[in-house]
JSON list of C-alpha atoms in Angstrom, two decimals:
[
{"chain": "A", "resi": 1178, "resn": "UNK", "atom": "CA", "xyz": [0.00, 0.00, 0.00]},
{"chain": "A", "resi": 1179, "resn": "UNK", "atom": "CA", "xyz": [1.58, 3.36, -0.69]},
{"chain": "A", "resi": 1180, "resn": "UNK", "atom": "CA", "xyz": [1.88, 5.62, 1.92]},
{"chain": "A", "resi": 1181, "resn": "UNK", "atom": "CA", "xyz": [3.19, 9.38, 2.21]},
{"chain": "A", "resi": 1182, "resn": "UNK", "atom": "CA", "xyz": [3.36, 10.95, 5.34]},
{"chain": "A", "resi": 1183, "resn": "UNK", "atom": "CA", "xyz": [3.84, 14.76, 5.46]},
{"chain": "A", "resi": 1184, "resn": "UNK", "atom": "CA", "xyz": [5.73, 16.61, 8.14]},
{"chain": "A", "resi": 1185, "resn": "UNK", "atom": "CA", "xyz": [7.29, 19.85, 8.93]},
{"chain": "A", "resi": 1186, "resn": "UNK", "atom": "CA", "xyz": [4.28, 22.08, 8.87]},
{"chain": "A", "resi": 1187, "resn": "UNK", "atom": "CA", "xyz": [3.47, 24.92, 11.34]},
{"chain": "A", "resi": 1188, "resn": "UNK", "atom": "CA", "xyz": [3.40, 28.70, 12.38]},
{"chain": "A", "resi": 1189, "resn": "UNK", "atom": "CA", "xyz": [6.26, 30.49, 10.92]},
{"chain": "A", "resi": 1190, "resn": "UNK", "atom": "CA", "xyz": [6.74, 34.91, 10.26]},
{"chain": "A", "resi": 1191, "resn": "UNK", "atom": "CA", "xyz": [6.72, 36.24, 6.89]},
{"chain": "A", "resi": 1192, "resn": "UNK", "atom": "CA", "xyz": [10.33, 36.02, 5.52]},
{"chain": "A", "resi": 1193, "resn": "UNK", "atom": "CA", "xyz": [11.00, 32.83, 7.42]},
{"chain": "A", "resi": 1194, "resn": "UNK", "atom": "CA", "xyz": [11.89, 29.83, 6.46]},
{"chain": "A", "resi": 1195, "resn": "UNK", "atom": "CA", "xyz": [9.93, 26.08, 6.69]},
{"chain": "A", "resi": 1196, "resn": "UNK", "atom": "CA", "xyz": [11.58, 22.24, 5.57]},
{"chain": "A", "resi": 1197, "resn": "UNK", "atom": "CA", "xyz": [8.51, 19.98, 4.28]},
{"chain": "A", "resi": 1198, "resn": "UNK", "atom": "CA", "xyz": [9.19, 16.20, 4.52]},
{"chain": "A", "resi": 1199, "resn": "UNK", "atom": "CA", "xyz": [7.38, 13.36, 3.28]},
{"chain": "A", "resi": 1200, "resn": "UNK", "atom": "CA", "xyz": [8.36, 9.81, 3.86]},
{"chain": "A", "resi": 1201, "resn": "UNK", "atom": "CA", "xyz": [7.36, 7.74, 0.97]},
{"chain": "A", "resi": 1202, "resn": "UNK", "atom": "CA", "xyz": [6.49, 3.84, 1.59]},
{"chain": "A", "resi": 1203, "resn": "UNK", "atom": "CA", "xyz": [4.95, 1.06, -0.37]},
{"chain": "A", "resi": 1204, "resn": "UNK", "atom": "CA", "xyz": [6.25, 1.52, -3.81]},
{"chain": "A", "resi": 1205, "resn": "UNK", "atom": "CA", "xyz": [9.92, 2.09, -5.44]},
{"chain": "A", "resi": 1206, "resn": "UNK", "atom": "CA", "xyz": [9.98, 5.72, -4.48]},
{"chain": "A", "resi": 1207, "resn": "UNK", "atom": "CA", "xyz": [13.40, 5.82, -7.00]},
{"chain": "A", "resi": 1208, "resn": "UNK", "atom": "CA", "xyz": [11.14, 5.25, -9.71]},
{"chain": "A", "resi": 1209, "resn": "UNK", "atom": "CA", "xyz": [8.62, 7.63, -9.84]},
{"chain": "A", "resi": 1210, "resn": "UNK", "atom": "CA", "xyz": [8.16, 12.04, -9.86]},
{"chain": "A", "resi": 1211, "resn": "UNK", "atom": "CA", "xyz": [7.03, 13.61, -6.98]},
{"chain": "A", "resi": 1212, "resn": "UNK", "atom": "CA", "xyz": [5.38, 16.83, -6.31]},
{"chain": "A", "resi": 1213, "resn": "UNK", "atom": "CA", "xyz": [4.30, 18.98, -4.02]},
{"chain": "A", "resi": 1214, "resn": "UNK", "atom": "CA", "xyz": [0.67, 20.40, -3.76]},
{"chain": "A", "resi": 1215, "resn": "UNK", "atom": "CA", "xyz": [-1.30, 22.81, -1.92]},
{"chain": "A", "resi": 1216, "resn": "UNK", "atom": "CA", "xyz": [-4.33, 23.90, -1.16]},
{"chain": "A", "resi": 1217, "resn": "UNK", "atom": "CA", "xyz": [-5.15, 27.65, 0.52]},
{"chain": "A", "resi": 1218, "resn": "UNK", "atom": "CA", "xyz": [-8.52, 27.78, 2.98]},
{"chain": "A", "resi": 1219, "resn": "UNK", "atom": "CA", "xyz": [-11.20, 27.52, 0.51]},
{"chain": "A", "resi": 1220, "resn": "UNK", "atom": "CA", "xyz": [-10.15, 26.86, -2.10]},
{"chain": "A", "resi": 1221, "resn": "UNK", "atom": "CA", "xyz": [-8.66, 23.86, -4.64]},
{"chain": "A", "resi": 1222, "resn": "UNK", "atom": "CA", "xyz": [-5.01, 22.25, -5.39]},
{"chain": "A", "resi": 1223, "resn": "UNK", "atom": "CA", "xyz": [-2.04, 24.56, -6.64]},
{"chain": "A", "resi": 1224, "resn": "UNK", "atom": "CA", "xyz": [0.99, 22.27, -7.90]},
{"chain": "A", "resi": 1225, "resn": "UNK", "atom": "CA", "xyz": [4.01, 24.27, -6.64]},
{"chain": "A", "resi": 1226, "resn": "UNK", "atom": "CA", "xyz": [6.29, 21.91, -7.39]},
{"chain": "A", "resi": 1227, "resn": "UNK", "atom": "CA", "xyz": [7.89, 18.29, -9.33]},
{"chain": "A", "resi": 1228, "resn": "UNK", "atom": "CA", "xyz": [10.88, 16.32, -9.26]},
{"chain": "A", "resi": 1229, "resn": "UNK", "atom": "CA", "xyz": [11.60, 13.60, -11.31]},
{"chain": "A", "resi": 1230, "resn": "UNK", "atom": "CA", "xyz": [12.33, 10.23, -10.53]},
{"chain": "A", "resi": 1231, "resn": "UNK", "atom": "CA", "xyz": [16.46, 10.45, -10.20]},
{"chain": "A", "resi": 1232, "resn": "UNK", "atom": "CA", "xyz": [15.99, 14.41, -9.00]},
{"chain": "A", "resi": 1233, "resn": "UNK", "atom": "CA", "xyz": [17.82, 15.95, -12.08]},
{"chain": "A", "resi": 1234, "resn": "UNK", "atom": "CA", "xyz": [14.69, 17.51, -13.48]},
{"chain": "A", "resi": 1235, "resn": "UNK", "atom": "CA", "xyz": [12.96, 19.87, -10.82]},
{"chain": "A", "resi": 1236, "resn": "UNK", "atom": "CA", "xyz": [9.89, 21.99, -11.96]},
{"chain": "A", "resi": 1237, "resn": "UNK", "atom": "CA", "xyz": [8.21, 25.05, -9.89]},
{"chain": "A", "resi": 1238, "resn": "UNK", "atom": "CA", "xyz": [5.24, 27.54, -9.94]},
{"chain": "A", "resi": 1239, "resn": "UNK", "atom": "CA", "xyz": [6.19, 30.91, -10.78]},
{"chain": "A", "resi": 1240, "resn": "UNK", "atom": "CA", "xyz": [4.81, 32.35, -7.41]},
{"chain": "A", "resi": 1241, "resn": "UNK", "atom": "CA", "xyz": [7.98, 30.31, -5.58]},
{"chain": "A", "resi": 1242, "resn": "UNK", "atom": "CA", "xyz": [10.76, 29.99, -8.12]},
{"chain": "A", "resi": 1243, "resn": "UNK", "atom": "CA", "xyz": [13.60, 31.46, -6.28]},
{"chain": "A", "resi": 1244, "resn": "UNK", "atom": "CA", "xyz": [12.34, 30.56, -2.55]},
{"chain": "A", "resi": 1245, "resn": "UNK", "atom": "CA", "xyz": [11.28, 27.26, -2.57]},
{"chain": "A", "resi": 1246, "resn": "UNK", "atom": "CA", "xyz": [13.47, 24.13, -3.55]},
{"chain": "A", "resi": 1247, "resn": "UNK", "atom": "CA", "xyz": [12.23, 20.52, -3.64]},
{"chain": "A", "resi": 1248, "resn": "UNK", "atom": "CA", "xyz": [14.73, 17.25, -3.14]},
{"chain": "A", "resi": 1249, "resn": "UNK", "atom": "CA", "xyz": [14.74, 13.74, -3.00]},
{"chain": "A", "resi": 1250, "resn": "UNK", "atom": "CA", "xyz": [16.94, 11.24, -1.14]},
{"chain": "A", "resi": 1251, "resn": "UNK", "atom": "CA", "xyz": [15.57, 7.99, -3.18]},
{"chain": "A", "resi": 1252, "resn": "UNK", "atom": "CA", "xyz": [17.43, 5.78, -0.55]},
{"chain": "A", "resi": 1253, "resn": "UNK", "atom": "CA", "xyz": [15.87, 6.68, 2.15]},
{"chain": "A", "resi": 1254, "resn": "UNK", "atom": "CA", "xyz": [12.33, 6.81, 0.37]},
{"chain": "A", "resi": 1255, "resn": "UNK", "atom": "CA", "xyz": [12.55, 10.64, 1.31]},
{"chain": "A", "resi": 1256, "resn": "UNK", "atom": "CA", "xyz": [11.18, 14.09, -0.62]},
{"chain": "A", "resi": 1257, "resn": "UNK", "atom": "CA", "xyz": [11.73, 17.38, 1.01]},
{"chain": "A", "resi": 1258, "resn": "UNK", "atom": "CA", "xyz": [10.79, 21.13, 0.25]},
{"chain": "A", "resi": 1259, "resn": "UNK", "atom": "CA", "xyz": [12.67, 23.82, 1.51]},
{"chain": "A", "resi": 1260, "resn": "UNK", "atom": "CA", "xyz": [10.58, 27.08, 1.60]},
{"chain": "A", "resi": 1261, "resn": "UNK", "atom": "CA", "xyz": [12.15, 30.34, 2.29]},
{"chain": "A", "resi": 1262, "resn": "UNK", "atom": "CA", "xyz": [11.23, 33.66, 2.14]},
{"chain": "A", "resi": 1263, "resn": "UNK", "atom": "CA", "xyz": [8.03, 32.68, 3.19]},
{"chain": "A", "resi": 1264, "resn": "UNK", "atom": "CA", "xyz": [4.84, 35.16, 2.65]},
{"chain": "A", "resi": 1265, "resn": "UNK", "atom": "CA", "xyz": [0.96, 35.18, 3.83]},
{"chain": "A", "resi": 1266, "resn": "UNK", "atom": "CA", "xyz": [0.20, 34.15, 0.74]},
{"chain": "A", "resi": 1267, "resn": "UNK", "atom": "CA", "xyz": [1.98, 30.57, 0.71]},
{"chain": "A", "resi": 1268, "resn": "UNK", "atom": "CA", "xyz": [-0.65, 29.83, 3.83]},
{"chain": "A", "resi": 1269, "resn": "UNK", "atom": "CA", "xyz": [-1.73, 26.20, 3.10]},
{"chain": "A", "resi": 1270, "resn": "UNK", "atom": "CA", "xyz": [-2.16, 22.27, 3.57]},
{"chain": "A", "resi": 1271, "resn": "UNK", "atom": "CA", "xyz": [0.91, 20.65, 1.54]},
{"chain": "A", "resi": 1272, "resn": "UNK", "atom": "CA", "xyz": [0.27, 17.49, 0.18]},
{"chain": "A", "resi": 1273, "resn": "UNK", "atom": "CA", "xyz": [2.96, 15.55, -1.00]},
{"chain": "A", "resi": 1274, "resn": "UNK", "atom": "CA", "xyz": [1.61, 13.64, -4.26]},
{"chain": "A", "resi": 1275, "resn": "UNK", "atom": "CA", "xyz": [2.98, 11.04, -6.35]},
{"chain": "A", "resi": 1276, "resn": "UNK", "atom": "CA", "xyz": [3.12, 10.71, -9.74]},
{"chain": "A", "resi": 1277, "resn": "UNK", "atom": "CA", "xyz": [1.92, 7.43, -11.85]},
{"chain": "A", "resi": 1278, "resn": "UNK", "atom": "CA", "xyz": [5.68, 7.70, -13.65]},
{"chain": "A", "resi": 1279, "resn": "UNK", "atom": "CA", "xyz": [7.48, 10.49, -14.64]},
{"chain": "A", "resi": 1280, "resn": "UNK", "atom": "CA", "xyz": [6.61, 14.19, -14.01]},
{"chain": "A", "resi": 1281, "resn": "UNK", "atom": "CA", "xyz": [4.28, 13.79, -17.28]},
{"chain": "A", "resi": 1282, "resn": "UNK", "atom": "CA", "xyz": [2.41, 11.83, -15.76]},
{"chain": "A", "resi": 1283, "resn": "UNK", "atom": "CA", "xyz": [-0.64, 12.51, -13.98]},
{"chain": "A", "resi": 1284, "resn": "UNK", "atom": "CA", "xyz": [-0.48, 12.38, -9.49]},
{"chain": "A", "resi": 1285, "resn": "UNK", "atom": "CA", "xyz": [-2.09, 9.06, -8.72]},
{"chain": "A", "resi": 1286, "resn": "UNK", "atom": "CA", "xyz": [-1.31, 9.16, -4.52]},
{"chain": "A", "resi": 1287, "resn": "UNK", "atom": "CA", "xyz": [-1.57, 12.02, -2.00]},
{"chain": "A", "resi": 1288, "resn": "UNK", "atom": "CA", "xyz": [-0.40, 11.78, 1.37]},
{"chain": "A", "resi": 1289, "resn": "UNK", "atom": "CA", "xyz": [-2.58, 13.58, 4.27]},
{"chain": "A", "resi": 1290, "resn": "UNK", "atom": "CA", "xyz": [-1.00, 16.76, 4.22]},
{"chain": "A", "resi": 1291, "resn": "UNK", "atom": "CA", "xyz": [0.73, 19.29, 6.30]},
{"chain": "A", "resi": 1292, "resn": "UNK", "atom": "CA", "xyz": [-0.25, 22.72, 7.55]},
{"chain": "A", "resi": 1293, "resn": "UNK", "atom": "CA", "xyz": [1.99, 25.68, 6.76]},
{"chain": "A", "resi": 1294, "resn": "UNK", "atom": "CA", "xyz": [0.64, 28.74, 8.24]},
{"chain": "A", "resi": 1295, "resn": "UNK", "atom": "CA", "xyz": [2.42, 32.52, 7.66]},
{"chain": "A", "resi": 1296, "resn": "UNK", "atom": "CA", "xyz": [1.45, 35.20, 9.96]},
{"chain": "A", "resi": 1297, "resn": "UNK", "atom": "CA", "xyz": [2.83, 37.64, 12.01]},
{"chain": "B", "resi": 80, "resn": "UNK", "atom": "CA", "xyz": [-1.95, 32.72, -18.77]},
{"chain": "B", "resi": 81, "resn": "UNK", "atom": "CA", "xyz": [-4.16, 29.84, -19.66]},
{"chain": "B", "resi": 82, "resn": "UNK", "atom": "CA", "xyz": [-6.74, 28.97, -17.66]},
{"chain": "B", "resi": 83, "resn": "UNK", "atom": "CA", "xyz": [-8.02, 25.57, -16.46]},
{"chain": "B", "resi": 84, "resn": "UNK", "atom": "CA", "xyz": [-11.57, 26.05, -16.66]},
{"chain": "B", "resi": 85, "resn": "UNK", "atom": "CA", "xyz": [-14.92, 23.72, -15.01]},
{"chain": "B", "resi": 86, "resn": "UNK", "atom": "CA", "xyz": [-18.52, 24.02, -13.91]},
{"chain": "B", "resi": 87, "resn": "UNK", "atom": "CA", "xyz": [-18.44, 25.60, -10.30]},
{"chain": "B", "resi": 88, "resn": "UNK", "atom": "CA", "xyz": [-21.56, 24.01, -9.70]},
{"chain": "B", "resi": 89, "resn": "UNK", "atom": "CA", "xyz": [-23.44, 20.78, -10.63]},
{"chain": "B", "resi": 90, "resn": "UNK", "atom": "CA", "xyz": [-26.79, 18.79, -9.68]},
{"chain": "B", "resi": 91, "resn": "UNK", "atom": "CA", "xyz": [-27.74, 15.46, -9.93]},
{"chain": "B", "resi": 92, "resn": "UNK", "atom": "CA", "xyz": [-30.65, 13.20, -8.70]},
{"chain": "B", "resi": 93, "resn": "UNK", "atom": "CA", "xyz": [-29.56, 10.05, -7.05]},
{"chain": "B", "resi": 94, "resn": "UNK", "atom": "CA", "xyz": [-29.55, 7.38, -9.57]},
{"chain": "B", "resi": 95, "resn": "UNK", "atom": "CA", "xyz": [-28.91, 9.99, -12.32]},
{"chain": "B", "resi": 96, "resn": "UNK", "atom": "CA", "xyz": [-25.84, 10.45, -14.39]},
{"chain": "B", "resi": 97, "resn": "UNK", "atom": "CA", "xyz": [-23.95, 13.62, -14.48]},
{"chain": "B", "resi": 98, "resn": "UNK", "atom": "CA", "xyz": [-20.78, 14.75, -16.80]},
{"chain": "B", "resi": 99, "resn": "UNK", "atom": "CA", "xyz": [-18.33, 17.63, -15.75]},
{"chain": "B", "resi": 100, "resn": "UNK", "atom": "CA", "xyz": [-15.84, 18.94, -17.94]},
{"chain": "B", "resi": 101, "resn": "UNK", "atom": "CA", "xyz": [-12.53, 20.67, -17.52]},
{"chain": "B", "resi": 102, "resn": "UNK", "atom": "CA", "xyz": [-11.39, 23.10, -20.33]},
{"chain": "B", "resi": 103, "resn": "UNK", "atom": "CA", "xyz": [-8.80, 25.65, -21.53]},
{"chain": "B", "resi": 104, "resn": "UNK", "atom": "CA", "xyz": [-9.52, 29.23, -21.94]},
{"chain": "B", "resi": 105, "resn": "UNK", "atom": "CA", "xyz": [-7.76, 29.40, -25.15]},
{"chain": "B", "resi": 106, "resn": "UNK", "atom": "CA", "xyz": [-7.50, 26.20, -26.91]},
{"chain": "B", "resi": 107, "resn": "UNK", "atom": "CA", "xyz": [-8.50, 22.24, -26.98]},
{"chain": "B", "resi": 108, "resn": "UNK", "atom": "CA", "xyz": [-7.54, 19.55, -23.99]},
{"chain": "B", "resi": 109, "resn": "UNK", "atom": "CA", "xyz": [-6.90, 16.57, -25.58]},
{"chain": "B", "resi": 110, "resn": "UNK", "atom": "CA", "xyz": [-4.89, 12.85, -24.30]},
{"chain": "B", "resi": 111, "resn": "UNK", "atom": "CA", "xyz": [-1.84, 15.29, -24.42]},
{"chain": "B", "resi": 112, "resn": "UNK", "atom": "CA", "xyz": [-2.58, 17.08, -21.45]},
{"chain": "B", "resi": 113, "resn": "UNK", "atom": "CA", "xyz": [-3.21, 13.84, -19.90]},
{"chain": "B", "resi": 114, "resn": "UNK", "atom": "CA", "xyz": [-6.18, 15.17, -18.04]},
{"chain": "B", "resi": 115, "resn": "UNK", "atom": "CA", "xyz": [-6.90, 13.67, -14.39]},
{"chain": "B", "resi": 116, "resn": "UNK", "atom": "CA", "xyz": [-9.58, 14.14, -12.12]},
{"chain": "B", "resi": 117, "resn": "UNK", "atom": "CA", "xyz": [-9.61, 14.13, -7.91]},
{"chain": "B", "resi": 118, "resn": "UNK", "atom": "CA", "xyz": [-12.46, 13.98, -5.52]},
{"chain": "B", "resi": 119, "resn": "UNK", "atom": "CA", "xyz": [-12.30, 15.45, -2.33]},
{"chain": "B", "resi": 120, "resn": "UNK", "atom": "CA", "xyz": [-14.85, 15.64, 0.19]},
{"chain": "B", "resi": 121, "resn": "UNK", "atom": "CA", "xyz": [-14.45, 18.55, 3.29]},
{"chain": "B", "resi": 122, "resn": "UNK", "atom": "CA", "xyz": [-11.47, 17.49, 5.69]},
{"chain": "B", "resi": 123, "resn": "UNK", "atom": "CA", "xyz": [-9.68, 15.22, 3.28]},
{"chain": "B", "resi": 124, "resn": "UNK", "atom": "CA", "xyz": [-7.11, 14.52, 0.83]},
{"chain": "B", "resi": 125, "resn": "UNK", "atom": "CA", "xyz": [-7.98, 14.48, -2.76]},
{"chain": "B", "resi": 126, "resn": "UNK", "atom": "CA", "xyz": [-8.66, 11.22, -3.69]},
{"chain": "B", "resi": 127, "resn": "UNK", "atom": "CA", "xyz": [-7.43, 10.03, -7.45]},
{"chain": "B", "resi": 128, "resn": "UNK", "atom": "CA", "xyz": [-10.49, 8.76, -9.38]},
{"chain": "B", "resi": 129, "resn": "UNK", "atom": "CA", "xyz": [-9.27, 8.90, -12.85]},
{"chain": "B", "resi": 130, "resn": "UNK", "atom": "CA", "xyz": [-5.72, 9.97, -14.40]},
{"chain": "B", "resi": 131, "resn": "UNK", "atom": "CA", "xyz": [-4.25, 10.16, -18.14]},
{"chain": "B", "resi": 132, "resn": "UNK", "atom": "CA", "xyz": [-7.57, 10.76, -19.63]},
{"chain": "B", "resi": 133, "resn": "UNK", "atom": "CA", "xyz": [-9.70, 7.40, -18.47]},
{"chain": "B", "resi": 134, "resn": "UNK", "atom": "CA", "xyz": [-7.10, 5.40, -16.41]},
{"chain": "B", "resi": 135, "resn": "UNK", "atom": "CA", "xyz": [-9.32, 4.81, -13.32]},
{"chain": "B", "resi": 136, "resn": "UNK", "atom": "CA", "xyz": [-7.32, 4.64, -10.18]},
{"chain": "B", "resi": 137, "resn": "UNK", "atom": "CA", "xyz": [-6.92, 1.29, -7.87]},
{"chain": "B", "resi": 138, "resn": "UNK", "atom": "CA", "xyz": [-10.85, 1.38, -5.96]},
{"chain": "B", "resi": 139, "resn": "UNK", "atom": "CA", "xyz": [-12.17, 3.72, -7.82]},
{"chain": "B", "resi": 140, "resn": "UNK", "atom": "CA", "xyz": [-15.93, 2.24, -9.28]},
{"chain": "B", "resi": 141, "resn": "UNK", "atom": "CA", "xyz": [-16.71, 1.70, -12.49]},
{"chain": "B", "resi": 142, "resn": "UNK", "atom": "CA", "xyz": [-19.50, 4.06, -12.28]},
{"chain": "B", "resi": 143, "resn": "UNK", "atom": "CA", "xyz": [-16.68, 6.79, -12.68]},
{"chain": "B", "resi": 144, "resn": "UNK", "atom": "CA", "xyz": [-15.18, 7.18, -16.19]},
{"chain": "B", "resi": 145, "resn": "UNK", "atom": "CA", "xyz": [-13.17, 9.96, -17.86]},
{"chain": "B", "resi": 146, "resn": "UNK", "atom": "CA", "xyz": [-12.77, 10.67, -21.63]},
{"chain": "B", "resi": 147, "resn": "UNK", "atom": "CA", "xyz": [-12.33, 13.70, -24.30]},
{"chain": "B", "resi": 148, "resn": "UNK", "atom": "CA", "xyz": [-15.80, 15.42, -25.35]},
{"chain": "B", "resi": 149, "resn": "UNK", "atom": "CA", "xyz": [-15.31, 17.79, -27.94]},
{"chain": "B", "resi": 150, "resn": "UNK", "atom": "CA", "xyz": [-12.54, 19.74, -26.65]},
{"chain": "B", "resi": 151, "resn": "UNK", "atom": "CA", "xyz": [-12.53, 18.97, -23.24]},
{"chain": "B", "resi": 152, "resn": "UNK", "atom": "CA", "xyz": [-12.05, 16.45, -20.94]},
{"chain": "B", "resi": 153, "resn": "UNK", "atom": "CA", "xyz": [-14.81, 14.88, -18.90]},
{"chain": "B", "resi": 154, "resn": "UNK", "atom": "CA", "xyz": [-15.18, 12.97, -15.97]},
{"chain": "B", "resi": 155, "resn": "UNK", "atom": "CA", "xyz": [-19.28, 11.18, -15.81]},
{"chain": "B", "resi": 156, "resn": "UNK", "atom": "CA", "xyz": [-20.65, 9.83, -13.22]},
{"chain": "B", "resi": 157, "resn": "UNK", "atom": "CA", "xyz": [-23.08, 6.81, -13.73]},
{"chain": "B", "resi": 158, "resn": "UNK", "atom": "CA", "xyz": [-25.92, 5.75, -11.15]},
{"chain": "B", "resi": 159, "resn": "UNK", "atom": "CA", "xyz": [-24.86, 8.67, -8.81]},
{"chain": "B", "resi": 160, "resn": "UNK", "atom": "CA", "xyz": [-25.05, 8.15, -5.01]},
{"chain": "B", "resi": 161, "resn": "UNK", "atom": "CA", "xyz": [-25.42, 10.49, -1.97]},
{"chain": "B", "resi": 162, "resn": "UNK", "atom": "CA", "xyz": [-21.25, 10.10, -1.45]},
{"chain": "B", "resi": 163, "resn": "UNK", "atom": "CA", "xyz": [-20.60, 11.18, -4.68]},
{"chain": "B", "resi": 164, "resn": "UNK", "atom": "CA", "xyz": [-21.39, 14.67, -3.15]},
{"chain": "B", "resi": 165, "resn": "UNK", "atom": "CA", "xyz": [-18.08, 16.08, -3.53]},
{"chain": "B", "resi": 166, "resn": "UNK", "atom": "CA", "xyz": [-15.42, 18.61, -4.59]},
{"chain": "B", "resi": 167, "resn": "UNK", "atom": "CA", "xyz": [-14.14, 17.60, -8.13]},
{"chain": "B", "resi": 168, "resn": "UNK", "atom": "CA", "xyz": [-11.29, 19.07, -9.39]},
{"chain": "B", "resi": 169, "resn": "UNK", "atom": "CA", "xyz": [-9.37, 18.19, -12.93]},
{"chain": "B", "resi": 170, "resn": "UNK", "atom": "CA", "xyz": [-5.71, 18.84, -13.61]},
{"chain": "B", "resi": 171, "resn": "UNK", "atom": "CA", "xyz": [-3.79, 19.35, -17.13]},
{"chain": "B", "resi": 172, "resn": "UNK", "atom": "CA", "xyz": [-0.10, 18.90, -17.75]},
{"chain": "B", "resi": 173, "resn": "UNK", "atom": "CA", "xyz": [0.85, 22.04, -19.65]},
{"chain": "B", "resi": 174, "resn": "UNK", "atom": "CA", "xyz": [4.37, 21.05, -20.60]},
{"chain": "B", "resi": 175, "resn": "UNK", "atom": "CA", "xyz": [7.89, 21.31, -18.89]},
{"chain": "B", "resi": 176, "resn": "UNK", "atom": "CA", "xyz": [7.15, 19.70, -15.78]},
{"chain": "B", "resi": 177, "resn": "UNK", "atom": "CA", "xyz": [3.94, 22.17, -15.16]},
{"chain": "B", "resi": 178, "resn": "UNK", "atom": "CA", "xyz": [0.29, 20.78, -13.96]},
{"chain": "B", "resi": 179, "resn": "UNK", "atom": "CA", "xyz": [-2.29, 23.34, -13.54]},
{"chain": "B", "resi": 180, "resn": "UNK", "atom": "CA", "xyz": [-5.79, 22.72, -11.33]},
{"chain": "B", "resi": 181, "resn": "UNK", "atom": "CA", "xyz": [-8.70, 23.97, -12.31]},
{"chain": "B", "resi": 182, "resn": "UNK", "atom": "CA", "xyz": [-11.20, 25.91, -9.98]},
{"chain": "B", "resi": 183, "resn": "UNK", "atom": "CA", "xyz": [-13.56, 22.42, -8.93]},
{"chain": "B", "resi": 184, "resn": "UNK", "atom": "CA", "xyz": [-16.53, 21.30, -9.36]},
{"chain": "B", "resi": 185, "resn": "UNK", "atom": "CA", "xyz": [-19.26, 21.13, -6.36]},
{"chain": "B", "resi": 186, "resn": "UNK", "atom": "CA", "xyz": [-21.37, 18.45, -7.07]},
{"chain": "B", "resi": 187, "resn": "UNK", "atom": "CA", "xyz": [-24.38, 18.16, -5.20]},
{"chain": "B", "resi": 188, "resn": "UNK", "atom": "CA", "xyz": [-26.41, 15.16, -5.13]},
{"chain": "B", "resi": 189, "resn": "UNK", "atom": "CA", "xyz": [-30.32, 15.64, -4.09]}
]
């Protein structure tokens, strides 16, 4: 059964900094993209961001090129996004999402998700 | 900036069959944008009903089916029941490693 499971959320000032970290289980996390999505109160998904399978290829959103970097350590089944520069704006659940093969293909598991909240 | 575009609303009677769509606002979707559609009910994680067009996801009924429909993609729902009542959202792959969401879908079943 696949299984991602999301931490590293929480309450954090604008122009701080957050680490996301999702521990992937159940499949051969070396093989497949991952991505990050989230999701602001209210309202639907936003990808913000994909890596691909070996972690060469690494894809953003406009809104966080720059600030935000995503990783993988495919050994230890382990995807990670670094957010800094944080703003009000980037307030949301992150879900980390896999994808059915590479980062052309379509997210087929979602873990739970983890809340990042910006305020002062 | 193109838009991923679907129904914000939607009724259906139980038992009834309902299609939603998820468009561009300036061109076609076709098996290229490998559209995918998620159901999420309040509280929860999307859940993956259909992906690459009509590839329906480990669990996911039969009664849930995706295609192309004149240029858009569709996700129908056959036989609709009261869970069905949902937040449906589609997603297009718009080239170098970039998905975009569109707005959702609340269905309401009554």
């Amino acid at each position: 059964e696949v299984q991602l499971l999301e931490s590293g959320g929480g309450l954090v000032q604008p122009g701080g900094s957050l680490r996301l970290s999702c521990a992937a289980s159940g499949f051969n996390f070396g093989s497949y993209a991952m991505s990050w999505v989230r999701q602001a109160p209210g309202r639907g998904p936003e990808w913000v961001s994909s890596i691909d399978a070996s972690g060469g290829g690494r894809y953003y959103i406009d809104s966080v090129k720059g600030r935000f970097t995503i990783s993988r350590d495919n050994p230890k089944s382990a995807l990670s996004l670094q957010m800094n520069s944080l703003r009000v704006e980037d307030t949301a659940l992150f879900y980390c999402a896999k994808h059915s093969g590479t980062v052309t293909r379509p997210i087929d598991y979602w873990g739970q998700g983890t809340l990042v909240t910006v305020s002062s | 900036q193109t838009v991923v575009t679907q129904e914000p609303s939607f009724s259906v009677s139980p038992g009834g069959t309902v299609t939603l769509t998820c468009g561009l606002s300036s061109g076609s979707v076709s098996t290229n944008y490998y559209p995918s559609w998620y159901q999420q009910t309040p509280g929860q994680a999307p859940r993956t009903l259909i992906y690459s067009t009509n590839t329906r996801s480990s669990g996911v009924p039969d009664r849930f089916s995706g295609s192309i429909l004149g240029n858009k993609a569709a996700l129908t729902i056959t036989g609709a029941q009261a869970d069905d009542e949902s937040d449906y959202y589609c997603v297009l792959y718009m080239g170098s490693g970039i998905w975009v969401f569109g707005g959702g879908t609340k269905l309401t079943v009554l």
